[in-house]
Short mmCIF file of C-alpha atoms in Angstrom, two decimals:
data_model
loop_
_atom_site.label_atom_id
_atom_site.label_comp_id
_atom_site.label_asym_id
_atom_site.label_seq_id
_atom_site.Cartn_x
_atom_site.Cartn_y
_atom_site.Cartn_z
CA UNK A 1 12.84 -45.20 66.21
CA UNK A 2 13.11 -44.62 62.19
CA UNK A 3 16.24 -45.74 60.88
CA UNK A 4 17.69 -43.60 58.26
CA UNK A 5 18.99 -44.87 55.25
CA UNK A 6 22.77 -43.02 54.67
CA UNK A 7 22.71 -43.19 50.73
CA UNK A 8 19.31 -40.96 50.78
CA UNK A 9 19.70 -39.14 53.71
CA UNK A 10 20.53 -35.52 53.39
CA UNK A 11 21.20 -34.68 56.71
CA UNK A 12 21.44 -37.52 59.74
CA UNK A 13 21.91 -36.79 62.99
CA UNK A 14 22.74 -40.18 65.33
CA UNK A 15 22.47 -40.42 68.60
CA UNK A 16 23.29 -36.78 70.05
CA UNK A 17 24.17 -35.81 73.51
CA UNK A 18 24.35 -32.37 74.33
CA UNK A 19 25.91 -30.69 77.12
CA UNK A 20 25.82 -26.98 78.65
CA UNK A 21 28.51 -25.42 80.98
CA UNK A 22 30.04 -28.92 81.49
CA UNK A 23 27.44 -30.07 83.77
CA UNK A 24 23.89 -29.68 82.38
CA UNK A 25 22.96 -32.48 79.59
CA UNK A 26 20.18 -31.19 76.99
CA UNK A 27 20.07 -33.75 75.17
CA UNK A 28 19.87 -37.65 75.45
CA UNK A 29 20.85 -39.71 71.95
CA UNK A 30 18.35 -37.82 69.60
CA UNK A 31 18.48 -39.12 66.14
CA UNK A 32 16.77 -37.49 63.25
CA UNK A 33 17.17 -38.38 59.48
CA UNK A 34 15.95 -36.21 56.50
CA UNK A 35 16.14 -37.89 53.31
CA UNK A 36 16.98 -35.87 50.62
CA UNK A 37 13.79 -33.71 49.02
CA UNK A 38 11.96 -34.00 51.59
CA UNK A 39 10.92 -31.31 54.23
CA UNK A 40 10.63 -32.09 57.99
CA UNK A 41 8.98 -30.13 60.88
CA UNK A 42 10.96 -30.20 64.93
CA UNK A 43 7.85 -29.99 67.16
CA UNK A 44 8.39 -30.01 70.96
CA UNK A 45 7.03 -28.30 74.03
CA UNK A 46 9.38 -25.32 75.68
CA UNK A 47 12.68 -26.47 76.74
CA UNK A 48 12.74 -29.69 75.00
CA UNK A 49 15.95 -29.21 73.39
CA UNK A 50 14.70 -27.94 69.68
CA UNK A 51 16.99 -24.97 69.86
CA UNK A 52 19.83 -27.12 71.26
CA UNK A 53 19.21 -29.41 68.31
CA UNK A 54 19.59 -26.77 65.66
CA UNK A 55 22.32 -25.21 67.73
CA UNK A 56 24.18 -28.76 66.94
CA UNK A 57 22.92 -29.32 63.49
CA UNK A 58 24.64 -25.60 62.41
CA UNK A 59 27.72 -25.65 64.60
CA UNK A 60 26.48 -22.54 66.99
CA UNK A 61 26.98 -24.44 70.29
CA UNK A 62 30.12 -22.93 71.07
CA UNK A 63 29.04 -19.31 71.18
CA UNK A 64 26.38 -20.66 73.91
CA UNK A 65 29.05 -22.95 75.97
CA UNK A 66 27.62 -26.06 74.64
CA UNK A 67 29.35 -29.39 73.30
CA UNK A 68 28.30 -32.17 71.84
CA UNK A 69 29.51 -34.92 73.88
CA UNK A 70 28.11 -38.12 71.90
CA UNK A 71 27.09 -38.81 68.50
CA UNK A 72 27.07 -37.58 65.26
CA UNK A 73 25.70 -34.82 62.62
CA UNK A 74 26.30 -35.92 59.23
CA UNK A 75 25.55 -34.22 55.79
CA UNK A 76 25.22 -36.33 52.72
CA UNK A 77 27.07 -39.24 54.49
CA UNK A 78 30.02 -37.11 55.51
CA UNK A 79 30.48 -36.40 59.27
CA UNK A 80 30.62 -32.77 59.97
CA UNK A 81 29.90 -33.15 64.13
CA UNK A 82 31.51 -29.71 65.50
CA UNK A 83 32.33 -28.55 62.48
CA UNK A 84 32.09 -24.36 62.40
CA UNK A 85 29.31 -22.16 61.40
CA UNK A 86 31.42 -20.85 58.58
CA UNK A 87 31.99 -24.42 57.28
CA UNK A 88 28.44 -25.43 57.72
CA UNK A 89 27.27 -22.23 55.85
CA UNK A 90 29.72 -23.26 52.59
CA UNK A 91 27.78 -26.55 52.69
CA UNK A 92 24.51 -24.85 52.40
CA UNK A 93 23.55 -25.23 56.37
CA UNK A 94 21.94 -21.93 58.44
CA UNK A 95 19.83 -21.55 60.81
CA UNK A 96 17.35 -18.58 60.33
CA UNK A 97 16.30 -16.47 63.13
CA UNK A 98 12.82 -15.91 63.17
CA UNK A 99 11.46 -12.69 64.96
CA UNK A 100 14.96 -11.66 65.59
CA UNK A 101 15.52 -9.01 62.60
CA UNK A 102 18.83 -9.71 62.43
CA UNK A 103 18.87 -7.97 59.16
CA UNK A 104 15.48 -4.93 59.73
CA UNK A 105 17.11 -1.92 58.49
CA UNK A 106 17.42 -3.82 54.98
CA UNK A 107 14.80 -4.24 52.30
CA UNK A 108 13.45 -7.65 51.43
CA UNK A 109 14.92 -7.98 48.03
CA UNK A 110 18.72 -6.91 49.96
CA UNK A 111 17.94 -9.21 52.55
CA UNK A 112 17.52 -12.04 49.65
CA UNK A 113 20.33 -10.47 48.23
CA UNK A 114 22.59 -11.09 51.57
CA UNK A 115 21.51 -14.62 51.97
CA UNK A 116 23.79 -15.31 48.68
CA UNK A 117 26.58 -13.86 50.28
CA UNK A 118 28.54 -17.51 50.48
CA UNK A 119 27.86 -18.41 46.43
CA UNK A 120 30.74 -18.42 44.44
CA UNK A 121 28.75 -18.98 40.94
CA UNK A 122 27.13 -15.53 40.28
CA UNK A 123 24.69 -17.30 37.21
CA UNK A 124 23.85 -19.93 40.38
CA UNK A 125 22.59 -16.38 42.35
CA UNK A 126 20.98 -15.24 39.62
CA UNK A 127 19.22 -18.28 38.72
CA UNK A 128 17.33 -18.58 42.18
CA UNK A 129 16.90 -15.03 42.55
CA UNK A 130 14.43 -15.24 40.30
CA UNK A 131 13.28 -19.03 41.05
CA UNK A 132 12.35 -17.02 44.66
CA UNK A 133 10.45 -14.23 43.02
CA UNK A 134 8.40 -16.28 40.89
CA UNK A 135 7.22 -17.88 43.90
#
């Protein structure tokens, strides 16, 4: 197991158990630790609990009768295990649906548009806005 180092670590999840409907346990004290700047891939065959994970990481267990029953989910060193979607999202943490077109009726740039719903500093919005279509 790689230890992760708190002080660099932008997200760290320790030890995370995972339970459905009160009786079905997904997952078994995963730990994962991204240090900050870096980018990190969740590989895993079909029902190996990389949905669950996520689920935990961005608080959307609830709305799928899950609860994390053991361990933690910390961001920058501060525990946030349980917290809600809505607080997650204010701290810069979403999960993405891919393939799900949550958003298909709107145009790419008012989809990019959308996804800066939650920032307060419009020159902030502006400023990647145009970081993202550079790129």
């Amino acid at each position: 197991m790689v230890e992760g180092n708190p002080a660099t670590d932008m997200l760290s999840v320790t030890g995370l158990e995972v339970v459905y409907n009160d009786v079905i346990r997904v997952l078994h004290g995963v730990s994962l630790h991204v240090p900050r700047g870096s980018i990190v891939t969740l590989l895993g065959a079909n029902g190996a609990g990389k949905t669950t994970l996520l689920r935990a990481i961005t608080g959307l267990l609830d709305h799928h009768r899950g609860e994390i029953v053991k361990g933690r989910v910390a961001l920058d060193g501060q525990d946030v295990t349980g917290a809600s979607p809505a607080e997650l999202v204010q701290r810069g943490v979403a999960q993405v649906m891919e393939g799900r077109h949550t958003f298909a009726e709107l145009s790419v740039d008012d989809n990019l548009r959308t996804g800066a719903v939650t920032v307060k500093d419009g020159a902030l919005v502006t400023e990647r806005y145009e970081r993202v279509m550079e790129l």
